[in-house]
DNA sequence: ATATCAATCAATCAAATAATTGAATATTGT
DNA sequence: ACAATATTCAATTATTTGATTGATTGATAT
């Protein structure tokens, strides 16, 4: 009587995939990995978990097929196993936004409302970049910027805004972006820029989605990096 | 020190959504609900769970925003909260297929390989239905067929195949479909039809996806139902 | 060889989740 | 009002999952 329906067996596997995303910290790890491949220790720092704990979570996700790893010398690099993982996260976020009251409440409490921020879409931003009438600011840390960013974007992490203010053209509109839909960085940046009288908006999503959409990108030192 | 980052709070909510799908039985419930709204008892029978247990799982998913309910007299009907839920399931299945070895093994063991079955796409099937050179068989139970099906489809559940064989045109190609990508019914139907010399293929997905894609449908007694 | 460092493993304890049972609630029909 | 029916609630127990600790592996550099 141990034989079970194949459908049941398959569902068990799919449930295992879902279980692997069903944890606060693992979602945070996936968000970090959506920026590009990363070492265990870096991920541990980012999420504030112990290295051992981080390692276990990563292995769990690897077993579930969400991520893959590569060994290079002493280091193990992890990366997303494919674009379907981003789809999974997007679906999760969409359901949260539409149908979970808590999400709405948190967004209202901590972020400017989405309408006030007038987010700009990927396709619209692309046109305006071509037109050259917009300044694009990448709010992520320097290392993430270096491993890939939007064309003509300049890198200004939040804490460097003061130092880089002079770089900005007060006439041109600014569009800020960071890691993704719920990365706080670009929200903060837009607020601060507006407080200083700039015309600033947010990209509606972030770097991983831009990249996944196959839009043009720049890597490393090729693009313009602000300051220093 | 109780204040946490808003991102962490949001991720907690998204993780809760993921947890709600992360269970074998709940996936099965969602698959059933993807066919249309259903009562608790019906769902309990379908999944082989007790009514109380089913009710608890359903409430958990409702709290997570995956499903909604409606009371009608003594009955409570549950339904998916929106199309994003289907996207979530699709992403889950895609990751499983691509990156989980077990899934592949199960498919190989229990189903004909996908290539052998030469599945037909939604758009192709739509064209051929218009052309009228194809017989479409809905393999689902009668009640599911009644609440909606593909245009010109006839309903032949597996156990009725023998009785309905005479209905089928041996010249025309047959396309069978059922509940979705991993519903066994249409696999079985194609195998049986081929064993009898028919030219038979599978629709690559099933009723929920057809409906979600906004393609034309028929409801209730309006369409042709085979036999009796 | 040995020291060092990144990552993993193994064992433990604490916490969350799932199934079961029987009682409780709400609605319908008599 | 009363019984019948569909669903939910509450309490219990078994199982699974998560974090922590310290030991272990594997690779590099001295």
Short mmCIF file of C-alpha atoms (C1' of nucleotides) in Angstrom, two decimals:
data_model
loop_
_atom_site.label_atom_id
_atom_site.label_comp_id
_atom_site.label_asym_id
_atom_site.label_seq_id
_atom_site.Cartn_x
_atom_site.Cartn_y
_atom_site.Cartn_z
CA UNK A 1 0.00 0.00 0.00
CA UNK A 2 3.02 2.28 -0.24
CA UNK A 3 2.35 3.20 -3.85
CA UNK A 4 0.93 6.69 -4.16
CA UNK A 5 -0.58 8.53 -7.05
CA UNK A 6 2.04 10.18 -9.25
CA UNK A 7 0.20 13.45 -8.91
CA UNK A 8 0.57 13.27 -5.17
CA UNK A 9 4.27 12.56 -5.55
CA UNK A 10 4.70 15.54 -7.87
CA UNK A 11 2.78 17.83 -5.57
CA UNK A 12 5.07 16.78 -2.76
CA UNK A 13 8.02 17.98 -4.82
CA UNK A 14 6.37 21.25 -5.75
CA UNK A 15 5.46 21.77 -2.10
CA UNK A 16 9.13 21.30 -1.25
CA UNK A 17 10.01 24.10 -3.67
CA UNK A 18 7.41 26.31 -2.02
CA UNK A 19 8.70 25.44 1.44
CA UNK A 20 12.13 26.55 0.37
CA UNK A 21 10.90 30.10 -0.30
CA UNK A 22 8.57 30.14 2.68
CA UNK A 23 10.89 31.83 5.13
CA UNK A 24 11.67 35.43 5.85
CA UNK A 25 15.42 34.95 5.78
CA UNK A 26 15.41 32.82 2.69
CA UNK A 27 13.45 35.44 0.81
CA UNK A 28 16.07 37.95 1.84
CA UNK A 29 18.80 35.64 0.59
CA UNK A 30 17.00 35.25 -2.72
CA UNK A 31 16.65 39.01 -3.04
CA UNK A 32 20.39 39.34 -2.52
CA UNK A 33 21.10 36.58 -5.04
CA UNK A 34 18.82 38.28 -7.56
CA UNK A 35 21.55 40.94 -7.81
CA UNK A 36 24.11 38.37 -8.93
CA UNK A 37 26.09 35.51 -7.44
CA UNK A 38 27.39 35.90 -3.89
CA UNK A 39 29.55 34.12 -1.33
CA UNK A 40 28.13 32.60 1.81
CA UNK A 41 29.79 34.99 4.22
CA UNK A 42 28.61 38.06 2.32
CA UNK A 43 25.08 36.74 2.40
CA UNK A 44 25.38 36.03 6.11
CA UNK A 45 26.45 39.61 6.75
CA UNK A 46 23.69 41.00 4.62
CA UNK A 47 20.98 39.07 6.42
CA UNK A 48 22.48 39.26 9.89
CA UNK A 49 22.49 35.49 10.29
CA UNK A 50 25.36 33.30 11.43
CA UNK A 51 27.43 31.75 8.67
CA UNK A 52 26.41 28.23 9.68
CA UNK A 53 22.77 29.13 9.64
CA UNK A 54 23.07 30.90 6.31
CA UNK A 55 24.84 27.89 4.85
CA UNK A 56 22.05 25.60 5.91
CA UNK A 57 19.38 27.80 4.42
CA UNK A 58 21.33 28.01 1.18
CA UNK A 59 21.71 24.27 0.97
CA UNK A 60 18.04 23.77 1.62
CA UNK A 61 17.24 26.08 -1.29
CA UNK A 62 19.77 24.31 -3.47
CA UNK A 63 18.13 20.96 -2.78
CA UNK A 64 14.81 22.51 -3.74
CA UNK A 65 16.20 23.70 -7.07
CA UNK A 66 15.95 27.41 -6.36
CA UNK A 67 19.66 28.14 -6.40
CA UNK A 68 22.91 26.62 -7.62
CA UNK A 69 26.45 26.82 -6.35
CA UNK A 70 29.93 26.99 -7.75
CA UNK A 71 33.18 26.44 -5.93
CA UNK A 72 36.13 28.73 -6.53
CA UNK A 73 39.09 28.09 -4.28
CA UNK A 74 38.03 28.47 -0.71
CA UNK A 75 34.80 30.16 -1.68
CA UNK A 76 31.39 28.86 -2.60
CA UNK A 77 29.35 31.17 -4.79
CA UNK A 78 25.60 30.80 -4.92
CA UNK A 79 23.31 32.07 -7.67
CA UNK A 80 19.66 31.77 -8.69
CA UNK A 81 19.00 28.64 -10.74
CA UNK A 82 17.03 30.55 -13.36
CA UNK A 83 14.60 33.33 -14.20
CA UNK A 84 11.63 31.27 -13.01
CA UNK A 85 12.74 32.05 -9.47
CA UNK A 86 12.16 35.74 -10.12
CA UNK A 87 8.72 34.89 -11.49
CA UNK A 88 7.99 32.99 -8.32
CA UNK A 89 9.01 35.95 -6.16
CA UNK A 90 7.02 38.34 -8.33
CA UNK A 91 3.88 36.21 -7.99
CA UNK A 92 4.37 36.05 -4.23
CA UNK A 93 4.71 39.82 -3.99
CA UNK A 94 1.73 40.42 -6.24
CA UNK A 95 -0.51 38.23 -4.12
CA UNK A 96 0.76 39.94 -0.99
CA UNK A 97 0.07 43.39 -2.39
CA UNK A 98 -3.36 42.58 -3.71
CA UNK A 99 -4.76 40.35 -1.05
CA UNK A 100 -2.93 40.77 2.23
CA UNK A 101 -4.05 43.74 4.27
CA UNK A 102 -0.90 43.75 6.36
CA UNK A 103 1.25 44.46 3.33
CA UNK A 104 -0.76 47.51 2.46
CA UNK A 105 -0.54 48.74 6.02
CA UNK A 106 3.23 48.37 6.14
CA UNK A 107 3.65 50.14 2.82
CA UNK A 108 1.45 52.99 4.03
CA UNK A 109 3.31 53.30 7.32
CA UNK A 110 6.87 53.15 6.09
CA UNK A 111 6.89 54.30 2.50
CA UNK A 112 5.37 57.21 0.74
CA UNK A 113 2.29 55.91 -0.96
CA UNK A 114 3.01 54.44 -4.35
CA UNK A 115 0.94 57.03 -6.14
CA UNK A 116 2.77 59.92 -4.58
CA UNK A 117 6.03 58.46 -5.80
CA UNK A 118 4.70 58.17 -9.35
CA UNK A 119 6.88 55.22 -10.24
CA UNK A 120 8.15 55.07 -13.79
CA UNK A 121 7.99 51.86 -15.81
CA UNK A 122 10.96 50.08 -17.34
CA UNK A 123 9.90 50.77 -20.90
CA UNK A 124 9.26 54.45 -20.23
CA UNK A 125 12.60 54.85 -18.49
CA UNK A 126 14.35 53.19 -21.38
CA UNK A 127 12.90 55.69 -23.81
CA UNK A 128 13.88 58.60 -21.63
CA UNK A 129 17.40 57.31 -21.20
CA UNK A 130 17.70 57.21 -24.98
CA UNK A 131 16.34 60.74 -25.14
CA UNK A 132 18.97 61.76 -22.60
CA UNK A 133 16.62 63.98 -20.63
CA UNK A 134 16.86 62.06 -17.37
CA UNK A 135 19.48 61.35 -14.70
CA UNK A 136 19.46 57.76 -13.48
CA UNK A 137 20.75 57.07 -9.97
CA UNK A 138 21.65 53.60 -8.77
CA UNK A 139 21.21 53.63 -4.99
CA UNK A 140 22.78 50.23 -4.33
CA UNK A 141 26.16 49.66 -2.69
CA UNK A 142 29.20 50.14 -4.85
CA UNK A 143 29.96 46.43 -5.35
CA UNK A 144 26.49 45.67 -6.61
CA UNK A 145 26.66 48.62 -8.97
CA UNK A 146 30.01 47.40 -10.25
CA UNK A 147 28.67 43.97 -11.17
CA UNK A 148 26.05 45.53 -13.46
CA UNK A 149 23.77 48.54 -13.75
CA UNK A 150 21.46 50.52 -16.03
CA UNK A 151 22.99 52.42 -18.95
CA UNK A 152 24.22 55.90 -18.02
CA UNK A 153 23.33 55.35 -14.37
CA UNK A 154 25.51 56.95 -11.74
CA UNK A 155 26.07 55.22 -8.43
CA UNK A 156 25.10 57.20 -5.33
CA UNK A 157 24.50 55.12 -2.22
CA UNK A 158 22.33 56.92 0.33
CA UNK A 159 25.16 57.86 2.65
CA UNK A 160 27.04 59.51 -0.20
CA UNK A 161 24.21 61.73 -1.34
CA UNK A 162 25.52 64.79 0.49
CA UNK A 163 28.94 64.46 -1.05
CA UNK A 164 27.59 63.95 -4.55
CA UNK A 165 24.86 66.58 -4.60
CA UNK A 166 26.94 68.89 -6.74
CA UNK A 167 27.05 66.20 -9.45
CA UNK A 168 23.35 66.51 -10.04
CA UNK A 169 21.68 68.72 -12.57
CA UNK A 170 18.86 70.59 -10.88
CA UNK A 171 17.00 70.93 -14.17
CA UNK A 172 16.85 67.31 -15.28
CA UNK A 173 14.43 64.88 -13.71
CA UNK A 174 16.00 62.14 -11.60
CA UNK A 175 14.98 58.48 -11.55
CA UNK A 176 16.29 56.35 -8.70
CA UNK A 177 16.34 52.56 -8.60
CA UNK A 178 17.76 49.85 -6.37
CA UNK A 179 17.29 46.14 -5.83
CA UNK A 180 13.65 45.69 -6.54
CA UNK A 181 10.06 46.47 -5.76
CA UNK A 182 10.48 46.52 -2.00
CA UNK A 183 14.00 47.66 -1.61
CA UNK A 184 13.85 50.69 0.66
CA UNK A 185 16.87 52.41 -0.81
CA UNK A 186 15.24 54.11 -3.77
CA UNK A 187 12.24 55.14 -1.68
CA UNK A 188 14.56 56.91 0.72
CA UNK A 189 16.55 58.47 -2.09
CA UNK A 190 13.49 59.92 -3.77
CA UNK A 191 12.26 61.35 -0.49
CA UNK A 192 15.59 63.00 0.22
CA UNK A 193 15.97 64.38 -3.28
CA UNK A 194 12.47 65.83 -3.21
CA UNK A 195 13.20 67.41 0.15
CA UNK A 196 16.02 69.23 -1.60
CA UNK A 197 13.82 70.45 -4.39
CA UNK A 198 14.79 67.96 -7.08
CA UNK A 199 12.23 66.45 -9.37
CA UNK A 200 12.69 62.78 -8.49
CA UNK A 201 10.86 59.54 -9.13
CA UNK A 202 11.37 55.82 -8.60
CA UNK A 203 11.74 53.03 -11.12
CA UNK A 204 8.76 50.77 -10.41
CA UNK A 205 11.01 47.77 -9.95
CA UNK A 206 14.76 47.30 -9.81
CA UNK A 207 17.95 45.94 -11.25
CA UNK A 208 17.06 42.22 -11.31
CA UNK A 209 13.88 42.86 -13.28
CA UNK A 210 15.62 45.20 -15.71
CA UNK A 211 18.26 42.58 -16.34
CA UNK A 212 15.72 39.76 -16.61
CA UNK A 213 13.77 41.76 -19.20
CA UNK A 214 16.82 41.69 -21.44
CA UNK A 215 17.16 45.47 -21.52
CA UNK A 216 20.57 47.02 -22.22
CA UNK A 217 23.00 47.06 -19.31
CA UNK A 218 26.49 48.22 -18.44
CA UNK A 219 29.05 46.37 -16.41
CA UNK A 220 31.98 47.24 -14.20
CA UNK A 221 33.98 50.37 -14.85
CA UNK A 222 32.58 50.84 -18.35
CA UNK A 223 29.68 52.93 -17.18
CA UNK A 224 30.06 56.24 -15.44
CA UNK A 225 30.50 55.91 -11.72
CA UNK A 226 29.95 59.01 -9.67
CA UNK A 227 32.79 60.63 -7.70
CA UNK A 228 36.04 59.21 -6.33
CA UNK B 1 14.44 47.93 20.02
CA UNK B 2 11.31 46.19 18.83
CA UNK B 3 11.12 48.20 15.60
CA UNK B 4 12.21 46.18 12.61
CA UNK B 5 13.04 47.22 9.09
CA UNK B 6 9.96 47.56 6.91
CA UNK B 7 11.56 45.27 4.37
CA UNK B 8 11.82 42.55 6.97
CA UNK B 9 8.19 43.06 7.88
CA UNK B 10 7.14 42.81 4.25
CA UNK B 11 9.21 39.71 3.68
CA UNK B 12 7.51 38.15 6.67
CA UNK B 13 4.18 38.68 4.95
CA UNK B 14 5.40 37.32 1.63
CA UNK B 15 6.84 34.32 3.43
CA UNK B 16 3.42 33.73 4.97
CA UNK B 17 1.93 33.61 1.48
CA UNK B 18 4.57 31.10 0.45
CA UNK B 19 3.97 29.00 3.56
CA UNK B 20 0.33 28.79 2.64
CA UNK B 21 1.15 27.05 -0.64
CA UNK B 22 3.94 24.97 0.85
CA UNK B 23 1.94 21.85 1.55
CA UNK B 24 1.05 18.87 -0.57
CA UNK B 25 -2.62 18.94 0.34
CA UNK B 26 -2.97 22.67 -0.03
CA UNK B 27 -1.54 22.49 -3.54
CA UNK B 28 -4.11 19.85 -4.31
CA UNK B 29 -6.85 22.10 -2.95
CA UNK B 30 -5.58 24.97 -5.08
CA UNK B 31 -5.57 22.76 -8.16
CA UNK B 32 -9.17 21.85 -7.47
CA UNK B 33 -10.09 25.50 -6.92
CA UNK B 34 -8.39 26.42 -10.18
CA UNK B 35 -11.30 24.63 -11.87
CA UNK B 36 -13.80 26.97 -10.26
CA UNK B 37 -15.32 27.61 -6.86
CA UNK B 38 -16.06 24.60 -4.68
CA UNK B 39 -17.66 23.68 -1.36
CA UNK B 40 -15.63 22.45 1.59
CA UNK B 41 -17.05 18.94 1.59
CA UNK B 42 -16.41 18.44 -2.12
CA UNK B 43 -12.81 19.52 -1.62
CA UNK B 44 -12.47 17.19 1.34
CA UNK B 45 -13.65 14.25 -0.75
CA UNK B 46 -11.35 15.15 -3.60
CA UNK B 47 -8.26 15.30 -1.39
CA UNK B 48 -9.19 12.45 0.91
CA UNK B 49 -8.90 14.65 3.99
CA UNK B 50 -11.39 15.02 6.80
CA UNK B 51 -13.78 17.96 6.50
CA UNK B 52 -12.37 19.63 9.62
CA UNK B 53 -8.83 19.31 8.34
CA UNK B 54 -9.80 20.63 4.92
CA UNK B 55 -11.60 23.56 6.51
CA UNK B 56 -8.51 24.49 8.49
CA UNK B 57 -6.26 24.36 5.46
CA UNK B 58 -8.73 26.50 3.53
CA UNK B 59 -8.89 29.09 6.28
CA UNK B 60 -5.13 29.22 6.46
CA UNK B 61 -4.96 29.94 2.74
CA UNK B 62 -7.69 32.53 3.05
CA UNK B 63 -5.75 34.34 5.76
CA UNK B 64 -2.73 34.32 3.44
CA UNK B 65 -4.73 35.93 0.63
CA UNK B 66 -4.62 32.95 -1.73
CA UNK B 67 -8.33 32.21 -1.70
CA UNK B 68 -11.61 33.88 -0.83
CA UNK B 69 -14.90 32.49 0.39
CA UNK B 70 -18.55 33.19 -0.04
CA UNK B 71 -21.41 31.91 2.04
CA UNK B 72 -24.57 30.64 0.37
CA UNK B 73 -27.08 29.14 2.75
CA UNK B 74 -25.51 26.23 4.58
CA UNK B 75 -22.58 26.12 2.21
CA UNK B 76 -19.29 27.94 2.07
CA UNK B 77 -17.81 28.24 -1.39
CA UNK B 78 -14.10 28.87 -1.80
CA UNK B 79 -12.39 30.29 -4.88
CA UNK B 80 -8.94 31.53 -5.89
CA UNK B 81 -8.42 35.17 -4.98
CA UNK B 82 -7.06 36.04 -8.42
CA UNK B 83 -5.01 35.04 -11.43
CA UNK B 84 -1.74 35.72 -9.60
CA UNK B 85 -2.31 32.48 -7.73
CA UNK B 86 -2.14 30.57 -11.00
CA UNK B 87 1.09 32.42 -11.82
CA UNK B 88 2.49 31.34 -8.49
CA UNK B 89 1.61 27.71 -9.13
CA UNK B 90 3.02 27.90 -12.66
CA UNK B 91 6.32 29.28 -11.38
CA UNK B 92 6.48 26.55 -8.76
CA UNK B 93 5.89 23.85 -11.35
CA UNK B 94 8.40 25.36 -13.76
CA UNK B 95 11.12 25.39 -11.13
CA UNK B 96 10.28 21.84 -10.18
CA UNK B 97 10.46 20.65 -13.78
CA UNK B 98 13.68 22.44 -14.61
CA UNK B 99 15.70 22.02 -11.46
CA UNK B 100 14.40 19.16 -9.34
CA UNK B 101 15.63 15.76 -10.42
CA UNK B 102 12.86 13.94 -8.58
CA UNK B 103 10.20 15.59 -10.69
CA UNK B 104 11.80 14.40 -13.87
CA UNK B 105 12.09 10.89 -12.47
CA UNK B 106 8.43 10.76 -11.50
CA UNK B 107 7.34 12.05 -14.89
CA UNK B 108 9.49 9.47 -16.64
CA UNK B 109 8.19 6.65 -14.47
CA UNK B 110 4.50 7.39 -14.57
CA UNK B 111 3.84 9.32 -17.73
CA UNK B 112 4.83 8.84 -21.30
CA UNK B 113 7.64 11.23 -21.97
CA UNK B 114 6.39 14.65 -22.92
CA UNK B 115 7.94 14.51 -26.36
CA UNK B 116 6.24 11.27 -27.25
CA UNK B 117 2.91 12.83 -26.42
CA UNK B 118 3.60 15.80 -28.70
CA UNK B 119 1.50 18.22 -26.66
CA UNK B 120 -0.36 20.87 -28.60
CA UNK B 121 -0.32 24.51 -27.49
CA UNK B 122 -3.35 26.57 -26.59
CA UNK B 123 -3.00 28.88 -29.55
CA UNK B 124 -2.56 26.04 -32.02
CA UNK B 125 -5.54 24.18 -30.63
CA UNK B 126 -7.66 27.31 -30.89
CA UNK B 127 -6.86 27.62 -34.58
CA UNK B 128 -7.67 24.00 -35.22
CA UNK B 129 -10.96 24.22 -33.33
CA UNK B 130 -11.91 27.10 -35.61
CA UNK B 131 -10.91 25.02 -38.59
CA UNK B 132 -13.11 22.21 -37.29
CA UNK B 133 -10.59 19.48 -38.13
CA UNK B 134 -10.11 18.26 -34.57
CA UNK B 135 -12.14 16.50 -31.87
CA UNK B 136 -11.62 17.93 -28.40
CA UNK B 137 -12.21 15.64 -25.43
CA UNK B 138 -12.60 16.94 -21.88
CA UNK B 139 -11.49 14.13 -19.58
CA UNK B 140 -12.64 15.73 -16.33
CA UNK B 141 -15.61 14.57 -14.26
CA UNK B 142 -19.02 15.64 -15.45
CA UNK B 143 -19.57 18.39 -12.87
CA UNK B 144 -16.32 20.13 -13.71
CA UNK B 145 -17.15 19.95 -17.39
CA UNK B 146 -20.58 21.42 -16.70
CA UNK B 147 -19.17 24.48 -14.96
CA UNK B 148 -17.13 25.38 -18.03
CA UNK B 149 -15.16 23.82 -20.88
CA UNK B 150 -13.47 24.43 -24.23
CA UNK B 151 -15.65 25.25 -27.24
CA UNK B 152 -16.95 22.16 -29.05
CA UNK B 153 -15.40 19.86 -26.46
CA UNK B 154 -17.19 16.65 -25.61
CA UNK B 155 -16.99 15.24 -22.09
CA UNK B 156 -15.68 11.71 -21.79
CA UNK B 157 -14.34 10.78 -18.35
CA UNK B 158 -11.90 7.88 -18.49
CA UNK B 159 -14.34 5.27 -17.23
CA UNK B 160 -16.82 6.17 -19.94
CA UNK B 161 -14.43 5.81 -22.84
CA UNK B 162 -15.64 2.33 -23.75
CA UNK B 163 -19.24 3.41 -23.87
CA UNK B 164 -18.48 6.50 -25.95
CA UNK B 165 -16.03 5.05 -28.43
CA UNK B 166 -18.64 4.97 -31.16
CA UNK B 167 -19.03 8.74 -30.85
CA UNK B 168 -15.52 9.32 -32.09
CA UNK B 169 -14.51 9.92 -35.66
CA UNK B 170 -11.60 7.64 -36.50
CA UNK B 171 -10.40 10.06 -39.16
CA UNK B 172 -10.14 13.26 -37.17
CA UNK B 173 -7.30 13.87 -34.79
CA UNK B 174 -8.25 13.96 -31.11
CA UNK B 175 -6.94 16.40 -28.51
CA UNK B 176 -7.55 15.54 -24.86
CA UNK B 177 -7.29 17.93 -21.94
CA UNK B 178 -8.07 17.92 -18.25
CA UNK B 179 -7.24 19.99 -15.20
CA UNK B 180 -3.74 21.15 -15.94
CA UNK B 181 -0.15 20.35 -16.64
CA UNK B 182 0.12 17.46 -14.20
CA UNK B 183 -3.34 16.11 -14.22
CA UNK B 184 -3.03 12.44 -15.10
CA UNK B 185 -6.39 12.14 -16.79
CA UNK B 186 -5.47 13.39 -20.24
CA UNK B 187 -2.23 11.40 -20.22
CA UNK B 188 -4.22 8.25 -19.61
CA UNK B 189 -6.81 9.17 -22.20
CA UNK B 190 -4.20 9.72 -24.90
CA UNK B 191 -2.54 6.42 -24.11
CA UNK B 192 -5.82 4.53 -24.33
CA UNK B 193 -6.90 6.24 -27.51
CA UNK B 194 -3.58 5.53 -29.17
CA UNK B 195 -3.82 1.89 -28.09
CA UNK B 196 -7.06 1.78 -30.09
CA UNK B 197 -5.49 3.27 -33.16
CA UNK B 198 -6.71 6.83 -32.83
CA UNK B 199 -4.47 9.78 -33.61
CA UNK B 200 -4.49 11.48 -30.19
CA UNK B 201 -2.54 14.22 -28.49
CA UNK B 202 -2.67 16.22 -25.28
CA UNK B 203 -3.27 19.91 -24.73
CA UNK B 204 -0.05 21.12 -23.11
CA UNK B 205 -1.92 22.53 -20.16
CA UNK B 206 -5.53 22.42 -19.05
CA UNK B 207 -8.80 24.15 -18.38
CA UNK B 208 -7.61 26.70 -15.78
CA UNK B 209 -4.91 28.03 -18.08
CA UNK B 210 -7.25 28.17 -21.07
CA UNK B 211 -9.72 30.14 -19.04
CA UNK B 212 -7.05 32.41 -17.55
CA UNK B 213 -5.78 33.20 -21.04
CA UNK B 214 -9.19 34.66 -21.86
CA UNK B 215 -9.83 32.22 -24.69
CA UNK B 216 -13.42 31.42 -25.69
CA UNK B 217 -15.29 29.01 -23.43
CA UNK B 218 -18.64 27.32 -23.13
CA UNK B 219 -20.63 26.81 -19.98
CA UNK B 220 -23.14 24.33 -18.68
CA UNK B 221 -25.54 22.59 -21.05
CA UNK B 222 -24.83 24.98 -23.90
CA UNK B 223 -21.96 22.96 -25.25
CA UNK B 224 -22.29 19.43 -26.52
CA UNK B 225 -21.99 16.82 -23.82
CA UNK B 226 -21.34 13.27 -24.94
CA UNK B 227 -23.81 10.48 -24.33
CA UNK B 228 -26.62 10.01 -21.78
"C1'" DA C 1 53.84 20.36 7.29
"C1'" DT C 2 51.15 23.65 9.44
"C1'" DA C 3 48.33 27.59 10.05
"C1'" DT C 4 44.42 29.88 8.29
"C1'" DC C 5 40.14 30.62 6.44
"C1'" DA C 6 35.50 29.49 4.15
"C1'" DA C 7 32.03 26.52 4.35
"C1'" DT C 8 29.73 22.45 5.98
"C1'" DC C 9 28.22 18.94 9.16
"C1'" DA C 10 26.23 16.95 13.43
"C1'" DA C 11 23.92 17.26 17.63
"C1'" DT C 12 20.89 19.73 20.54
"C1'" DC C 13 17.00 22.41 22.08
"C1'" DA C 14 13.14 25.49 21.17
"C1'" DA C 15 9.34 26.72 18.30
"C1'" DA C 16 5.98 26.13 14.71
"C1'" DT C 17 2.92 23.18 12.09
"C1'" DA C 18 -0.35 19.29 11.03
"C1'" DA C 19 -3.88 15.74 12.00
"C1'" DT C 20 -7.37 14.15 15.04
"C1'" DT C 21 -11.20 14.33 17.93
"C1'" DG C 22 -15.33 16.04 19.68
"C1'" DA C 23 -17.95 20.11 20.69
"C1'" DA C 24 -20.00 24.46 18.97
"C1'" DT C 25 -22.25 27.52 15.55
"C1'" DA C 26 -25.27 28.77 11.90
"C1'" DT C 27 -28.67 27.86 8.44
"C1'" DT C 28 -32.41 25.28 6.43
"C1'" DG C 29 -36.57 22.50 6.36
"C1'" DT C 30 -40.29 20.47 9.10
"C1'" DA D 1 -39.29 25.30 18.23
"C1'" DC D 2 -36.78 21.16 16.56
"C1'" DA D 3 -33.88 18.20 14.00
"C1'" DA D 4 -30.60 17.85 10.26
"C1'" DT D 5 -26.68 19.43 7.84
"C1'" DA D 6 -22.34 22.16 6.62
"C1'" DT D 7 -18.78 24.26 8.50
"C1'" DT D 8 -15.88 26.01 12.08
"C1'" DC D 9 -13.64 26.07 16.59
"C1'" DA D 10 -10.76 24.33 20.46
"C1'" DA D 11 -7.78 21.16 22.64
"C1'" DT D 12 -4.46 17.47 22.20
"C1'" DT D 13 -0.63 14.98 20.32
"C1'" DA D 14 2.85 13.92 16.91
"C1'" DT D 15 5.91 15.71 13.59
"C1'" DT D 16 8.64 19.02 11.31
"C1'" DT D 17 11.35 22.98 11.15
"C1'" DG D 18 14.80 26.59 12.77
"C1'" DA D 19 18.82 28.45 15.49
"C1'" DT D 20 22.85 27.52 18.05
"C1'" DT D 21 27.04 25.44 19.22
"C1'" DG D 22 31.28 23.33 18.36
"C1'" DA D 23 33.69 20.05 15.52
"C1'" DT D 24 35.18 18.90 10.69
"C1'" DT D 25 36.40 19.19 5.90
"C1'" DG D 26 38.93 21.20 1.99
"C1'" DA D 27 41.68 24.62 -0.11
"C1'" DT D 28 45.29 28.08 -0.01
"C1'" DA D 29 49.53 30.26 1.54
"C1'" DT D 30 53.61 30.43 4.40
#
